[in-house]
């Protein structure tokens, strides 16, 4: 069971929403749900519209949860059912449009709009994740198996890119710990290495030597087991769009975005800390941990503040960046005793 | 007859200059209008920063192309556009610097100073911009007359400014190991500045030839 520990760095709901607005919303929700239920009942009583009857079963009468998960704008996208999570932030999510068109996914090109233009080349079926290294036995998880592995949750997380911008994204997935448990790591497994697909036939970006492909990332075992670390299969109520790392990716919300590997094909359990792609390509710019830290600048820019995409617009200042991206209450204890200006 | 043809060519010249002016100003209109109409993408400030930087380099290349063009084509008219394009180079550089100063840093002097001191790619860009200020300030007829020979010497600063601008762009791009665009600008500028050195060398070489 997850117990929500209030995060001191996160503003409380009551600081943002006036009491009156809160009660107005409750009233609106109650009346809408009641209205929906009533219309569903009358519709099915008339023997019409099976869709309306579905609505009734989804709403489930007066005791039903009133929160629904956010839906994207793409009508063709395959829907993914999930339940809301208490680990979600209450901040306003970045629009579906920006979440799916402003991406860093260098396998499809280094410009922000390259992934949205090129990622249609990615074939997401069949898809498997190989698990090897310090595990009881190497094995392969099929994507269909992953989709049914654990209850899917909607987790609305802040995402802070190392480049100095941020978004709020309604991901859908389940804790990575569910997969780790099933992988049966041995006692010597201290680190995990995550490997992204590298197929030049599907990924035109592999032609440029930005990094030594395939893209690899890593986490310490306790970081990977943390309840916030999400094995992610969707966003905005639908399966992951290709440009966002389909069909399965990682989301580690207290670290810079590049730690959240996309389009995973392999997970290796290791006894030693792996050297990640960015550590190899720019050792003086990136470290293994890469926790969001406003006090440690990138060599080429300050990390003290960030621009929230879609909000911090033309004539508004950047907002201050929070230690551990505002998740310090949940994760700071992972790093107690470590000098985070050295272990970057 | 002759006076009339001169007047006609004067009219043509005014049309050409107006066309060049409008074309050179168009990217600036885009810089302002795209964000206003929400066409500048998810990160409009990044769009303005990058676009103004790109157009500074384009204008710099065009400005420096004019005098080699005069030599290669034999038409002296090219050089008559040089001042306007040179000032457009400064105009886009100023927009680029102002975007950083205002929209990115909000005139936070302490943060700006730290950026300039700590981050080589900003240091270099800033120095290149500051060196352009005297060039723009001495572009009037009066200043050219007043400075005489020294005007030419002063404007050789461009041999420093151009490589610094390239270095600024190169260091900015170094994170992605993506040097395709930088190499193009670097090659163009190297050719344009190299041609000048070559022409000067040839002239001085031919000056020392024994006359028959």
Coordinates of C-alpha atoms in Angstrom, one line a residue:
Chain A
X1 CA 0.0 0.0 0.0
X2 CA 1.2 3.5 -0.8
X3 CA 1.0 6.0 2.0
X4 CA 1.2 9.5 0.7
X5 CA 3.6 11.6 2.7
X6 CA 2.9 15.3 2.1
X7 CA 5.8 16.9 0.3
X8 CA 6.9 20.1 2.0
X9 CA 8.1 21.5 -1.3
X10 CA 4.8 21.0 -3.0
X11 CA 2.1 23.7 -2.5
X12 CA -1.0 22.3 -0.8
X13 CA -4.2 22.2 -2.7
X14 CA -5.7 24.6 -0.2
X15 CA -3.1 27.2 -1.1
X16 CA -4.0 27.2 -4.7
X17 CA -7.8 26.7 -4.7
X18 CA -10.1 28.9 -2.8
X19 CA -12.6 27.1 -0.5
X20 CA -15.5 28.5 -2.6
X21 CA -14.1 27.2 -5.9
X22 CA -13.5 23.9 -4.2
X23 CA -17.0 23.5 -3.0
X24 CA -18.4 24.8 -6.3
X25 CA -16.5 22.1 -8.1
X26 CA -17.7 19.4 -5.7
X27 CA -21.3 20.5 -6.3
X28 CA -20.8 20.5 -10.1
X29 CA -19.2 17.0 -10.0
X30 CA -22.0 15.6 -7.8
X31 CA -24.7 17.0 -10.0
X32 CA -23.1 15.9 -13.2
X33 CA -22.5 12.4 -12.0
X34 CA -26.1 12.2 -10.7
X35 CA -27.3 13.6 -14.0
X36 CA -25.3 11.1 -16.0
X37 CA -26.4 8.2 -13.9
X38 CA -30.0 9.3 -14.2
X39 CA -29.8 9.7 -18.0
X40 CA -28.1 6.3 -18.3
X41 CA -30.8 4.6 -16.3
X42 CA -33.5 6.1 -18.3
X43 CA -31.7 5.3 -21.6
X44 CA -31.3 1.7 -20.7
X45 CA -34.8 1.6 -19.4
X46 CA -35.9 2.6 -22.9
X47 CA -33.8 -0.2 -24.3
X48 CA -31.6 2.2 -26.3
X49 CA -27.9 3.2 -26.7
X50 CA -25.6 0.5 -25.2
X51 CA -23.0 3.3 -25.0
X52 CA -25.2 5.0 -22.4
X53 CA -25.5 1.8 -20.4
X54 CA -21.7 1.6 -20.4
X55 CA -21.6 5.1 -19.1
X56 CA -23.7 3.9 -16.2
X57 CA -21.4 1.0 -15.4
X58 CA -18.4 3.3 -15.6
X59 CA -20.0 5.8 -13.4
X60 CA -21.2 3.1 -11.1
X61 CA -23.8 5.0 -9.1
X62 CA -23.4 7.5 -6.4
X63 CA -20.4 5.8 -4.7
X64 CA -18.3 5.9 -7.9
X65 CA -14.9 7.7 -7.8
X66 CA -15.5 11.1 -9.4
X67 CA -11.9 11.5 -10.8
X68 CA -11.4 10.5 -14.4
X69 CA -8.1 10.2 -16.1
X70 CA -7.1 12.8 -18.6
X71 CA -7.6 12.1 -22.3
X72 CA -5.5 13.2 -25.3
X73 CA -6.8 14.9 -28.4
X74 CA -5.9 12.1 -30.8
X75 CA -9.2 10.3 -31.7
X76 CA -7.4 7.4 -33.5
X77 CA -5.1 6.6 -30.5
X78 CA -5.7 3.3 -28.7
X79 CA -7.2 4.0 -25.2
X80 CA -5.6 2.7 -22.1
X81 CA -7.7 2.3 -18.9
X82 CA -6.1 3.3 -15.6
X83 CA -6.9 4.6 -12.2
X84 CA -5.8 7.9 -10.7
X85 CA -3.0 7.9 -8.3
X86 CA -2.4 9.8 -5.1
X87 CA 1.2 10.3 -6.3
X88 CA 0.0 12.7 -9.0
X89 CA 0.7 16.4 -8.7
X90 CA -2.2 18.7 -8.8
X91 CA -0.4 21.1 -11.2
X92 CA -2.0 21.8 -14.5
X93 CA -0.8 19.3 -17.1
X94 CA 1.0 20.5 -20.2
X95 CA -1.2 20.3 -23.3
X96 CA -1.3 17.0 -25.2
X97 CA 0.0 19.0 -28.3
X98 CA 3.2 20.1 -26.6
X99 CA 3.7 16.8 -24.8
X100 CA 3.7 15.0 -28.2
X101 CA 5.4 17.5 -30.4
X102 CA 8.3 18.9 -28.3
X103 CA 10.5 16.0 -27.7
X104 CA 14.1 14.9 -27.2
X105 CA 14.4 11.4 -28.8
X106 CA 17.7 11.6 -30.7
X107 CA 17.1 8.3 -32.4
X108 CA 14.7 10.2 -34.6
X109 CA 16.8 13.5 -34.9
X110 CA 18.1 16.1 -32.6
X111 CA 15.6 18.8 -33.2
X112 CA 12.6 19.0 -30.9
X113 CA 10.1 18.4 -33.8
X114 CA 12.0 15.6 -35.4
X115 CA 10.6 12.8 -33.2
X116 CA 7.0 13.8 -34.0
X117 CA 7.8 13.9 -37.7
X118 CA 10.0 10.7 -37.9
X119 CA 8.7 8.3 -35.2
X120 CA 6.0 6.9 -37.4
X121 CA 8.8 4.6 -38.7
X122 CA 8.9 2.9 -35.3
X123 CA 7.3 -0.6 -35.3
X124 CA 5.9 -1.2 -31.8
X125 CA 4.7 -4.8 -32.4
X126 CA 6.0 -7.4 -31.9
X127 CA 8.0 -6.0 -28.9
X128 CA 9.8 -7.6 -26.0
X129 CA 12.1 -6.6 -23.2
X130 CA 14.9 -8.9 -22.5
X131 CA 16.0 -9.2 -18.9
X132 CA 19.5 -10.5 -18.2
X133 CA 22.5 -10.3 -15.9
X134 CA 22.3 -10.8 -12.1
X135 CA 18.9 -12.6 -12.2
X136 CA 17.7 -16.1 -11.3
X137 CA 17.3 -16.8 -15.1
X138 CA 17.4 -14.6 -18.2
X139 CA 14.0 -14.2 -19.7
X140 CA 11.9 -12.1 -22.0
X141 CA 8.8 -10.1 -21.3
X142 CA 6.3 -9.6 -24.1
X143 CA 4.7 -6.1 -24.4
X144 CA 1.2 -7.8 -24.1
X145 CA 2.4 -9.4 -20.9
X146 CA 3.6 -6.0 -19.6
X147 CA 0.3 -4.4 -20.4
X148 CA -1.4 -6.9 -18.0
X149 CA 1.4 -7.3 -15.5
X150 CA 0.0 -4.9 -12.8
X151 CA -2.9 -2.4 -12.4
X152 CA -2.3 0.6 -14.6
X153 CA -2.2 4.0 -12.8
X154 CA -2.3 7.5 -14.1
X155 CA 0.6 9.4 -12.6
X156 CA 0.7 13.1 -13.3
X157 CA 4.4 14.0 -12.8
X158 CA 6.5 17.0 -13.3
X159 CA 9.2 16.4 -16.0
X160 CA 12.3 18.6 -15.8
X161 CA 14.6 18.4 -18.9
X162 CA 18.3 19.1 -18.3
X163 CA 18.0 21.8 -21.0
X164 CA 16.1 24.0 -18.6
X165 CA 12.4 23.5 -19.5
X166 CA 9.7 21.4 -17.8
X167 CA 6.3 19.9 -18.4
X168 CA 3.6 18.2 -16.4
X169 CA 2.6 14.9 -18.0
X170 CA -0.2 12.4 -17.2
X171 CA 1.7 9.2 -17.6
X172 CA 0.1 5.7 -17.4
X173 CA 2.0 2.8 -16.1
X174 CA 2.9 0.8 -13.0
X175 CA 5.9 0.8 -10.6
X176 CA 9.0 -0.6 -12.1
X177 CA 9.4 -2.6 -8.9
X178 CA 6.6 -4.9 -10.2
X179 CA 8.8 -6.0 -13.1
X180 CA 11.9 -6.2 -11.0
X181 CA 10.2 -8.5 -8.5
X182 CA 9.2 -10.8 -11.4
X183 CA 12.7 -10.7 -12.8
X184 CA 14.0 -12.3 -9.6
X185 CA 17.3 -10.4 -9.2
X186 CA 20.1 -12.2 -7.3
X187 CA 21.9 -10.7 -4.3
X188 CA 24.6 -9.3 -6.4
X189 CA 22.3 -7.1 -8.4
X190 CA 23.1 -3.5 -7.3
X191 CA 22.4 -1.5 -10.4
X192 CA 20.1 -1.7 -13.5
X193 CA 21.1 -0.8 -17.0
X194 CA 18.3 0.2 -19.5
X195 CA 18.9 -0.2 -23.2
X196 CA 16.9 1.5 -25.9
X197 CA 16.2 0.1 -29.3
X198 CA 18.8 1.0 -31.9
X199 CA 17.6 0.0 -35.4
X200 CA 18.9 2.2 -38.2
X201 CA 16.0 1.0 -40.4
X202 CA 13.4 2.5 -38.1
X203 CA 15.5 5.3 -36.6
X204 CA 17.0 7.8 -39.0
X205 CA 18.8 9.7 -36.2
X206 CA 21.2 6.8 -35.7
X207 CA 23.0 8.0 -38.8
X208 CA 24.5 10.9 -36.8
X209 CA 27.1 10.1 -34.1
X210 CA 25.5 12.1 -31.4
X211 CA 26.1 9.3 -28.9
X212 CA 27.5 5.8 -29.1
X213 CA 24.2 3.9 -29.9
X214 CA 22.3 2.2 -28.4
X215 CA 21.2 4.7 -25.8
X216 CA 21.8 3.3 -22.4
X217 CA 20.9 4.6 -19.0
X218 CA 21.1 3.3 -15.4
X219 CA 19.7 3.4 -11.9
X220 CA 20.8 2.2 -8.5
X221 CA 18.6 -0.7 -7.3
X222 CA 16.9 1.4 -4.6
X223 CA 16.2 4.1 -7.1
X224 CA 14.7 1.6 -9.5
X225 CA 12.6 0.0 -6.7
X226 CA 11.2 3.4 -5.5
X227 CA 7.4 3.6 -5.8
X228 CA 7.8 6.8 -7.9
X229 CA 9.8 5.0 -10.6
X230 CA 7.3 4.2 -13.3
X231 CA 7.4 1.6 -16.1
X232 CA 5.3 3.6 -18.5
X233 CA 3.0 2.4 -21.3
X234 CA 0.9 5.4 -22.0
X235 CA 0.0 9.1 -21.5
X236 CA -3.1 11.1 -21.6
X237 CA -5.3 8.0 -21.4
X238 CA -3.8 6.3 -24.5
X239 CA -0.9 4.1 -25.4
X240 CA 2.4 6.0 -25.7
X241 CA 2.7 7.9 -28.9
X242 CA 5.9 6.6 -30.7
X243 CA 7.7 9.9 -30.2
X244 CA 7.2 9.6 -26.5
X245 CA 9.1 6.3 -26.3
X246 CA 6.6 3.7 -27.4
X247 CA 5.7 1.1 -26.5
X248 CA 7.3 1.0 -23.1
X249 CA 9.6 3.5 -21.3
X250 CA 10.8 4.6 -17.9
X251 CA 9.8 7.7 -16.0
X252 CA 12.0 8.8 -13.0
X253 CA 10.4 12.1 -12.1
X254 CA 13.1 13.4 -9.7
X255 CA 15.9 13.1 -12.2
X256 CA 16.6 15.0 -15.4
X257 CA 14.4 13.8 -18.3
X258 CA 17.2 11.9 -20.1
X259 CA 17.3 9.4 -17.2
X260 CA 13.9 8.2 -18.3
X261 CA 14.8 5.9 -21.1
X262 CA 12.5 5.4 -24.0
X263 CA 11.5 2.4 -26.2
X264 CA 13.2 -0.2 -23.9
X265 CA 14.4 -3.5 -25.3
X266 CA 16.7 -4.7 -22.6
X267 CA 17.2 -4.4 -18.8
X268 CA 20.5 -5.7 -17.4
X269 CA 21.0 -6.3 -13.7
X270 CA 24.6 -5.5 -12.7
X271 CA 26.8 -5.6 -9.6
X272 CA 28.7 -2.4 -10.7
X273 CA 27.5 1.0 -11.7
X274 CA 27.1 1.1 -15.5
X275 CA 28.6 3.9 -17.6
X276 CA 25.6 5.6 -19.3
X277 CA 25.6 7.0 -22.9
X278 CA 25.8 10.6 -21.7
X279 CA 28.6 9.9 -19.2
X280 CA 30.5 8.4 -22.2
X281 CA 29.8 11.2 -24.6
X282 CA 30.2 14.2 -22.3
X283 CA 31.9 13.0 -19.0
X284 CA 32.4 16.6 -17.8
X285 CA 28.7 17.5 -18.3
X286 CA 26.8 14.5 -17.0
X287 CA 27.1 12.2 -14.0
X288 CA 25.4 8.9 -13.2
X289 CA 22.8 10.2 -10.7
X290 CA 21.6 13.4 -12.6
X291 CA 19.1 14.2 -9.9
X292 CA 17.4 17.5 -10.6
X293 CA 19.4 20.0 -8.5
X294 CA 19.0 23.8 -8.8
X295 CA 22.3 24.2 -6.9
X296 CA 24.5 22.4 -9.4
X297 CA 24.8 24.2 -12.8
X298 CA 25.3 22.5 -16.1
X299 CA 28.6 23.7 -17.5
X300 CA 26.8 25.6 -20.2
X301 CA 23.8 27.0 -18.3
X302 CA 22.3 27.5 -14.9
X303 CA 19.9 24.9 -13.5
X304 CA 18.4 27.3 -10.9
X305 CA 15.3 28.0 -12.9
X306 CA 13.2 26.5 -15.6
X307 CA 10.6 27.4 -18.2
X308 CA 7.3 25.5 -18.0
X309 CA 6.3 24.7 -21.5
X310 CA 2.9 26.3 -22.5
X311 CA 2.8 28.4 -19.4
X312 CA 6.0 30.4 -18.8
X313 CA 5.4 32.3 -22.0
X314 CA 6.8 35.3 -23.6
X315 CA 6.5 37.9 -20.8
X316 CA 6.7 35.7 -17.7
X317 CA 9.9 34.8 -15.9
X318 CA 11.2 31.3 -15.5
X319 CA 10.1 29.5 -12.3
X320 CA 12.6 28.3 -9.7
X321 CA 13.7 24.7 -10.1
X322 CA 13.0 22.6 -7.0
X323 CA 15.5 20.1 -5.5
X324 CA 14.8 16.6 -6.7
X325 CA 12.2 18.3 -9.0
X326 CA 9.9 18.8 -5.9
X327 CA 10.0 15.1 -5.0
X328 CA 12.5 15.5 -2.2
X329 CA 10.0 14.5 0.5
X330 CA 9.8 11.1 -1.1
X331 CA 13.4 10.5 -2.4
X332 CA 15.9 12.6 -0.4
X333 CA 16.5 9.7 2.0
X334 CA 17.9 7.6 -0.9
X335 CA 20.9 10.0 -0.9
X336 CA 21.5 10.7 2.8
X337 CA 25.1 11.1 3.5
X338 CA 26.0 11.7 -0.2
X339 CA 27.5 15.0 -1.3
X340 CA 25.2 15.8 -4.2
X341 CA 27.5 18.4 -5.6
X342 CA 30.0 15.7 -6.2
X343 CA 27.7 12.8 -7.1
X344 CA 26.0 14.7 -9.9
Chain B
X1 CA 20.5 61.5 -72.7
X2 CA 23.2 60.5 -70.4
X3 CA 21.5 62.3 -67.5
X4 CA 18.3 60.5 -68.2
X5 CA 19.9 57.0 -68.1
X6 CA 21.6 58.0 -64.9
X7 CA 18.3 59.0 -63.4
X8 CA 16.8 55.7 -64.6
X9 CA 19.6 53.6 -63.1
X10 CA 19.1 55.7 -59.9
X11 CA 15.4 54.7 -59.8
X12 CA 16.3 51.0 -60.4
X13 CA 18.9 51.3 -57.7
X14 CA 16.3 52.6 -55.2
X15 CA 14.0 49.7 -56.1
X16 CA 16.7 47.1 -55.6
X17 CA 17.7 48.6 -52.3
X18 CA 14.1 48.7 -51.1
X19 CA 13.7 45.0 -52.1
X20 CA 16.9 44.0 -50.3
X21 CA 15.7 46.0 -47.2
X22 CA 12.3 44.3 -47.2
X23 CA 13.9 40.8 -47.6
X24 CA 16.4 41.4 -44.8
X25 CA 13.6 42.7 -42.5
X26 CA 11.2 39.8 -43.2
X27 CA 12.9 37.4 -40.7
X28 CA 12.5 40.0 -38.0
X29 CA 8.8 40.3 -38.7
X30 CA 8.5 36.5 -38.4
X31 CA 10.4 36.7 -35.1
X32 CA 7.7 39.1 -33.7
X33 CA 4.6 37.7 -35.5
X34 CA 5.1 34.0 -35.0
X35 CA 5.0 34.1 -31.2
X36 CA 2.1 36.5 -31.3
X37 CA 0.0 34.1 -33.4
X38 CA 1.2 31.1 -31.5
X39 CA 3.2 29.6 -34.4
X40 CA 6.5 29.6 -32.6
X41 CA 6.0 26.2 -31.0
X42 CA 6.2 25.0 -27.5
X43 CA 9.1 27.2 -26.5
X44 CA 8.7 30.6 -28.2
X45 CA 11.7 32.1 -26.4
X46 CA 13.9 29.4 -27.6
X47 CA 12.5 30.0 -31.1
X48 CA 13.3 33.7 -31.0
X49 CA 16.8 33.1 -29.5
X50 CA 17.7 30.5 -32.1
X51 CA 16.1 32.3 -35.1
X52 CA 17.8 35.6 -34.3
X53 CA 21.1 33.9 -33.9
X54 CA 20.8 32.1 -37.2
X55 CA 19.9 35.3 -39.1
X56 CA 22.8 37.1 -37.5
X57 CA 25.1 34.5 -39.1
X58 CA 23.2 34.6 -42.5
X59 CA 23.5 38.4 -42.6
X60 CA 27.2 38.3 -41.6
X61 CA 27.8 35.8 -44.5
X62 CA 25.9 38.0 -47.0
X63 CA 27.7 41.2 -45.9
X64 CA 31.1 39.6 -46.2
X65 CA 30.2 38.1 -49.6
X66 CA 29.7 41.5 -51.3
X67 CA 33.3 42.7 -51.8
X68 CA 34.5 39.3 -53.1
X69 CA 31.5 39.4 -55.4
X70 CA 32.7 42.8 -56.7
X71 CA 36.1 41.3 -57.6
X72 CA 34.7 38.2 -59.1
X73 CA 32.0 39.8 -61.2
X74 CA 33.6 43.2 -61.8
X75 CA 30.4 44.9 -60.8
X76 CA 31.0 47.5 -58.1
X77 CA 27.2 47.8 -57.4
X78 CA 27.4 44.9 -54.9
X79 CA 29.4 46.9 -52.4
X80 CA 26.8 49.6 -52.3
X81 CA 24.6 47.2 -50.3
X82 CA 27.3 46.5 -47.8
X83 CA 26.5 49.1 -45.2
X84 CA 22.8 48.1 -45.1
X85 CA 23.5 44.4 -44.7
X86 CA 26.2 45.1 -42.2
X87 CA 23.7 47.1 -40.1
X88 CA 21.2 44.2 -40.4
X89 CA 23.8 41.8 -39.1
X90 CA 24.2 44.1 -36.1
X91 CA 20.4 44.4 -35.8
X92 CA 19.9 40.6 -35.6
X93 CA 22.8 40.3 -33.2
X94 CA 21.2 43.0 -31.0
X95 CA 17.9 41.1 -31.1
X96 CA 19.7 37.9 -30.2
X97 CA 21.5 39.6 -27.3
X98 CA 18.3 41.4 -26.1
X99 CA 16.4 38.1 -26.1
X100 CA 18.9 36.7 -23.7
X101 CA 19.2 39.9 -21.6
X102 CA 15.4 40.4 -21.3
X103 CA 13.3 37.4 -22.0
X104 CA 15.8 34.8 -20.6
X105 CA 17.6 36.7 -17.8
X106 CA 15.1 39.5 -17.1
X107 CA 17.9 41.9 -16.6
X108 CA 19.2 40.0 -13.6
X109 CA 22.6 41.6 -13.6
X110 CA 24.1 39.2 -11.1
X111 CA 23.0 36.1 -13.0
X112 CA 24.1 37.6 -16.3
X113 CA 27.6 38.4 -15.0
X114 CA 27.9 34.9 -13.7
X115 CA 26.8 33.5 -17.1
X116 CA 29.4 35.7 -18.9
X117 CA 32.2 34.8 -16.5
X118 CA 31.4 31.1 -16.0
X119 CA 30.2 29.9 -19.4
X120 CA 32.6 30.2 -22.3
X121 CA 30.0 30.0 -25.0
X122 CA 28.2 33.0 -23.5
X123 CA 31.5 34.8 -22.9
X124 CA 32.5 34.4 -26.5
X125 CA 29.0 35.4 -27.9
X126 CA 29.0 38.4 -25.7
X127 CA 32.5 39.6 -26.7
X128 CA 31.6 39.2 -30.4
X129 CA 28.5 41.3 -29.9
X130 CA 30.3 44.0 -28.0
X131 CA 32.9 44.2 -30.7
X132 CA 30.2 44.8 -33.3
X133 CA 29.0 48.0 -31.5
X134 CA 31.9 50.2 -32.7
X135 CA 31.4 48.9 -36.2
X136 CA 27.8 49.8 -36.2
X137 CA 28.5 53.2 -34.6
X138 CA 31.1 54.1 -37.2
X139 CA 28.9 53.3 -40.2
X140 CA 27.8 56.9 -40.9
X141 CA 29.3 58.9 -43.8
X142 CA 30.5 61.4 -41.2
X143 CA 32.4 58.8 -39.2
X144 CA 33.9 57.2 -42.3
X145 CA 35.3 60.6 -43.3
X146 CA 36.4 61.4 -39.8
X147 CA 38.3 58.2 -39.2
X148 CA 39.9 58.0 -42.7
X149 CA 42.4 55.2 -42.8
X150 CA 41.7 54.1 -39.3
X151 CA 38.1 53.3 -40.3
X152 CA 39.4 50.4 -42.4
X153 CA 41.6 49.2 -39.6
X154 CA 38.8 49.3 -37.1
X155 CA 36.5 47.3 -39.4
X156 CA 39.1 44.6 -39.7
X157 CA 37.6 43.6 -36.2
X158 CA 35.3 41.4 -38.3
X159 CA 38.2 38.9 -38.8
X160 CA 37.9 38.4 -35.0
X161 CA 34.1 38.7 -34.7
X162 CA 33.3 36.1 -37.3
X163 CA 35.4 33.3 -35.8
X164 CA 34.1 34.2 -32.3
X165 CA 30.5 33.9 -33.6
X166 CA 31.3 30.5 -35.0
X167 CA 32.9 29.4 -31.8
X168 CA 29.8 30.6 -29.9
X169 CA 27.6 28.5 -32.1
X170 CA 29.9 25.5 -32.1
X171 CA 30.1 25.4 -28.3
X172 CA 26.3 25.7 -28.1
X173 CA 25.9 22.7 -30.4
X174 CA 28.7 20.7 -28.8
X175 CA 26.3 18.9 -26.4
X176 CA 24.6 17.1 -29.3
X177 CA 27.8 16.5 -31.2
X178 CA 25.9 18.0 -34.1
X179 CA 28.2 20.1 -36.2
X180 CA 26.5 19.9 -39.6
X181 CA 25.1 23.5 -39.6
X182 CA 28.1 25.0 -37.8
X183 CA 30.4 23.5 -40.4
X184 CA 28.5 25.1 -43.2
X185 CA 28.6 28.6 -41.7
X186 CA 32.3 28.1 -40.7
X187 CA 33.2 27.0 -44.3
X188 CA 31.3 29.9 -45.9
X189 CA 33.0 32.5 -43.6
X190 CA 36.4 30.9 -44.0
X191 CA 36.1 31.1 -47.8
X192 CA 34.9 34.7 -47.6
X193 CA 37.6 35.9 -45.2
X194 CA 40.2 33.7 -47.0
X195 CA 39.3 35.3 -50.4
X196 CA 40.1 38.7 -48.9
X197 CA 43.5 37.6 -47.7
X198 CA 44.1 35.9 -51.0
X199 CA 43.2 39.1 -53.1
X200 CA 45.4 41.2 -50.9
X201 CA 48.3 38.8 -51.2
X202 CA 47.9 38.7 -55.0
X203 CA 47.8 42.5 -55.2
X204 CA 50.9 43.0 -53.1
X205 CA 52.6 40.2 -55.0
X206 CA 51.8 41.8 -58.4
X207 CA 52.9 45.2 -57.0
X208 CA 56.4 43.8 -56.4
X209 CA 56.7 42.3 -59.9
X210 CA 59.4 44.0 -62.0
X211 CA 57.8 46.4 -64.5
X212 CA 58.7 45.9 -68.1

